[in-house]
Coordinates of C-alpha atoms in Angstrom, one line a residue:
Chain A
D1 CA 9.2 159.7 -97.7
V2 CA 8.8 159.3 -101.4
K3 CA 9.8 162.4 -103.3
V4 CA 9.3 163.7 -106.8
T5 CA 10.8 167.1 -107.5
Q6 CA 9.8 169.3 -110.4
S7 CA 12.2 172.1 -111.3
S8 CA 9.7 175.0 -111.2
R9 CA 6.3 175.6 -109.7
Y10 CA 5.5 178.4 -112.0
L11 CA 6.9 179.2 -115.4
V12 CA 6.1 182.0 -118.0
K13 CA 7.4 181.6 -121.5
R14 CA 6.7 183.2 -124.9
T15 CA 5.3 181.6 -128.0
G16 CA 8.0 179.8 -130.0
E17 CA 10.4 179.4 -127.1
K18 CA 11.9 176.0 -126.3
V19 CA 10.9 174.9 -122.8
F20 CA 12.4 172.3 -120.6
L21 CA 10.5 170.9 -117.6
E22 CA 12.6 168.7 -115.3
C23 CA 11.5 165.9 -113.0
V24 CA 13.8 164.2 -110.5
Q25 CA 13.0 161.2 -108.3
D26 CA 15.0 160.1 -105.3
M27 CA 14.1 156.4 -105.5
D28 CA 15.1 153.7 -107.9
H29 CA 11.8 153.7 -109.8
E30 CA 11.9 152.5 -113.3
N31 CA 8.7 154.1 -114.6
M32 CA 8.3 157.9 -115.0
F33 CA 5.4 159.8 -116.5
W34 CA 4.4 163.2 -117.7
Y35 CA 0.8 164.4 -117.6
R36 CA -0.9 167.6 -118.3
Q37 CA -3.9 168.6 -116.2
D38 CA -6.6 170.9 -117.6
P39 CA -10.0 171.9 -116.1
G40 CA -12.7 169.6 -117.3
L41 CA -10.3 167.3 -119.0
G42 CA -8.6 165.7 -116.0
L43 CA -5.1 164.2 -116.4
R44 CA -3.9 163.2 -119.9
L45 CA -0.7 161.2 -120.4
I46 CA 1.9 162.9 -122.7
Y47 CA 4.8 160.5 -122.5
F48 CA 6.2 157.8 -120.2
S49 CA 9.5 156.0 -119.8
Y50 CA 10.1 152.6 -118.3
D51 CA 13.9 152.8 -118.4
V52 CA 16.9 154.9 -119.3
K53 CA 16.7 156.1 -122.9
M54 CA 13.3 154.3 -123.3
K55 CA 10.2 156.2 -124.0
E56 CA 6.6 155.6 -125.2
K57 CA 4.0 158.0 -126.4
G58 CA 0.9 158.6 -124.3
D59 CA -2.4 160.0 -125.4
I60 CA -1.3 163.5 -126.4
P61 CA 2.4 163.5 -127.5
E62 CA 2.0 166.1 -130.3
G63 CA 4.2 169.1 -129.7
Y64 CA 6.2 167.4 -126.9
S65 CA 9.3 165.3 -126.6
V66 CA 11.1 163.7 -123.7
S67 CA 14.5 162.8 -122.5
R68 CA 15.7 160.2 -120.0
E69 CA 19.5 160.0 -119.9
K70 CA 19.6 159.0 -116.2
K71 CA 17.3 156.8 -114.2
E72 CA 16.4 159.6 -111.7
R73 CA 15.7 162.3 -114.2
F74 CA 12.9 162.6 -116.8
S75 CA 12.6 165.8 -118.9
L76 CA 9.7 167.1 -120.9
I77 CA 10.5 169.4 -123.8
L78 CA 8.3 171.7 -125.6
E79 CA 10.1 172.3 -128.9
S80 CA 8.3 175.5 -129.8
A81 CA 5.8 176.5 -127.1
S82 CA 2.3 177.5 -128.1
T83 CA -0.5 179.2 -126.2
N84 CA -2.5 175.9 -126.2
Q85 CA 0.3 174.4 -124.1
T86 CA -0.6 176.6 -121.2
S87 CA -1.4 174.1 -118.5
M88 CA -0.4 172.3 -115.3
Y89 CA 2.2 169.7 -115.9
L90 CA 2.6 166.8 -113.5
C91 CA 5.4 164.3 -113.3
A92 CA 4.9 160.9 -111.6
R93 CA 6.9 157.7 -111.0
S94 CA 6.3 154.1 -110.1
F95 CA 8.0 150.8 -109.9
L96 CA 8.0 148.7 -113.1
E97 CA 6.5 145.7 -111.3
G98 CA 4.8 145.1 -108.0
S99 CA 3.2 148.2 -106.5
E100 CA 1.1 150.0 -109.0
T101 CA 1.0 153.2 -107.0
Q102 CA 2.1 156.3 -108.9
Y103 CA 3.8 159.1 -106.9
F104 CA 3.4 162.6 -108.1
G105 CA 5.4 165.8 -108.0
P106 CA 3.7 169.1 -107.0
G107 CA 3.3 170.2 -110.6
T108 CA 4.5 173.0 -112.8
R109 CA 2.1 175.6 -113.9
L110 CA 3.2 176.8 -117.3
L111 CA 1.8 180.0 -119.0
V112 CA 2.7 180.6 -122.6
L113 CA 2.1 184.1 -123.8
Chain B
G1 CA -10.3 150.7 -124.8
N2 CA -9.9 151.1 -121.0
S3 CA -11.5 154.3 -119.6
V4 CA -13.0 155.8 -116.5
T5 CA -16.1 158.0 -116.2
Q6 CA -16.7 160.2 -113.2
M7 CA -19.9 162.1 -112.5
E8 CA -20.1 165.6 -113.9
G9 CA -19.6 168.8 -112.0
P10 CA -18.2 170.0 -108.7
V11 CA -19.7 168.8 -105.4
T12 CA -20.5 171.2 -102.7
L13 CA -21.7 170.0 -99.3
S14 CA -21.7 171.0 -95.6
E15 CA -19.4 169.7 -93.0
E16 CA -20.4 166.3 -91.6
A17 CA -22.5 165.5 -94.7
F18 CA -22.3 162.2 -96.5
L19 CA -20.2 162.2 -99.7
T20 CA -20.5 160.0 -102.7
I21 CA -18.6 160.4 -105.9
N22 CA -19.5 158.0 -108.7
C23 CA -17.0 156.3 -110.9
T24 CA -17.7 153.7 -113.6
Y25 CA -15.1 152.0 -115.8
T26 CA -14.8 150.2 -119.1
A27 CA -12.0 147.7 -119.3
T28 CA -10.9 144.4 -120.7
G29 CA -10.2 142.0 -118.0
Y30 CA -10.1 143.0 -114.3
P31 CA -7.9 146.0 -113.8
S32 CA -6.9 147.5 -110.5
L33 CA -8.8 150.6 -109.5
F34 CA -7.7 153.7 -107.7
W35 CA -8.9 156.9 -106.1
Y36 CA -6.3 159.7 -106.1
V37 CA -6.8 163.1 -104.3
Q38 CA -5.3 166.4 -105.1
Y39 CA -5.3 169.0 -102.3
P40 CA -5.0 172.7 -103.3
G41 CA -1.5 173.5 -104.7
E42 CA -0.3 170.0 -104.6
G43 CA 0.2 167.0 -106.8
L44 CA -1.9 163.9 -106.7
Q45 CA -1.6 161.3 -104.0
L46 CA -3.1 157.8 -103.7
L47 CA -6.1 157.8 -101.5
L48 CA -7.1 154.1 -101.8
K49 CA -7.1 151.2 -104.2
A50 CA -8.7 147.8 -104.9
T51 CA -7.1 145.1 -107.0
K52 CA -9.9 142.6 -107.5
A53 CA -13.7 142.3 -107.6
D54 CA -15.4 142.8 -104.2
D55 CA -12.3 144.3 -102.7
K56 CA -12.9 147.3 -100.5
G57 CA -10.3 150.0 -100.3
S58 CA -10.3 152.4 -97.4
N59 CA -8.3 155.3 -96.0
K60 CA -8.9 158.4 -93.9
G61 CA -12.6 157.5 -93.6
F62 CA -13.1 157.1 -97.3
E63 CA -14.2 153.8 -98.8
A64 CA -14.8 152.3 -102.3
T65 CA -15.8 148.8 -103.3
Y66 CA -14.8 147.2 -106.6
R67 CA -18.1 146.1 -108.2
K68 CA -17.5 143.9 -111.2
E69 CA -21.3 143.5 -111.9
T70 CA -21.9 147.2 -112.2
T71 CA -18.3 148.1 -113.3
S72 CA -18.2 150.7 -110.6
F73 CA -15.9 152.0 -107.9
H74 CA -17.8 154.7 -106.1
L75 CA -16.1 156.8 -103.4
E76 CA -17.9 157.4 -100.1
K77 CA -17.3 159.1 -96.8
G78 CA -19.8 159.2 -94.0
S79 CA -18.9 162.6 -92.5
V80 CA -16.8 165.0 -94.4
Q81 CA -14.6 167.7 -93.0
V82 CA -13.5 171.1 -94.4
S83 CA -10.0 169.5 -94.8
D84 CA -11.5 167.0 -97.3
S85 CA -11.9 169.8 -99.8
A86 CA -9.9 168.7 -102.8
V87 CA -10.1 167.3 -106.3
Y88 CA -10.8 163.5 -106.5
F89 CA -9.7 161.4 -109.4
C90 CA -10.8 157.8 -110.2
A91 CA -8.3 155.8 -112.2
L92 CA -7.6 152.3 -113.5
R93 CA -4.5 150.5 -114.6
V94 CA -4.4 150.3 -118.3
A95 CA -1.9 147.6 -118.9
Y96 CA 0.3 145.3 -117.1
G97 CA 4.0 145.7 -117.1
N98 CA 4.3 149.5 -117.1
N99 CA 1.7 150.6 -114.5
R100 CA 0.2 153.1 -116.9
L101 CA -3.1 154.6 -115.5
A102 CA -6.1 156.0 -117.2
F103 CA -7.7 158.8 -115.1
G104 CA -11.2 160.2 -114.9
K105 CA -11.8 164.0 -115.3
G106 CA -11.9 164.5 -111.6
N107 CA -14.4 166.0 -109.2
Q108 CA -13.9 169.2 -107.2
V109 CA -15.3 168.7 -103.7
V110 CA -15.9 171.8 -101.6
V111 CA -16.9 171.3 -97.9
I112 CA -18.5 174.3 -96.3
P113 CA -18.2 174.8 -92.5

């Protein structure tokens, strides 16, 4: 069974706090992705990584950064959380080549007060 | 650029009714197309996919056919159940080599007993 684990299901933070969202995979997948999901907007890609220490911006990278020091772990960082970053955050992973299927974690619902 | 458009609004229907969710795409070349489903409280999971024109993806009674001439990938199910209540996302692969996907906005489907 393919697993993607996200560190928290629910998180409440205050404006200006630094927030870390962790994603861990148990397979040897090269690609990892961070999305945010908002009603009426669907999924929007924030950042993705195709290898350790490699990263590329997605469609909405502003206000976010990422870290991938080990292949199995991909972290999303909100340097200074703002209320407009209240959202559901989804992590996904896939192989670099071959199967195109992305496997998703259960999501982290973040509320910024 | 590559993008996906899903029909607007939630879909509410009775058990055993016929379900159609429209999806059209804009793309250069012939991208792979996907339907993902998100059950309440969970992350997304792949429902079905098609990798070339005229391919039909199918799973759990759902079907979708890759129509190049109409640039469409509509999802259908002949007889829905309450357990099919979920959010459905159409997606296409944006670029080769990194398995990046572009998602539609999603459709909430509610099946009433």
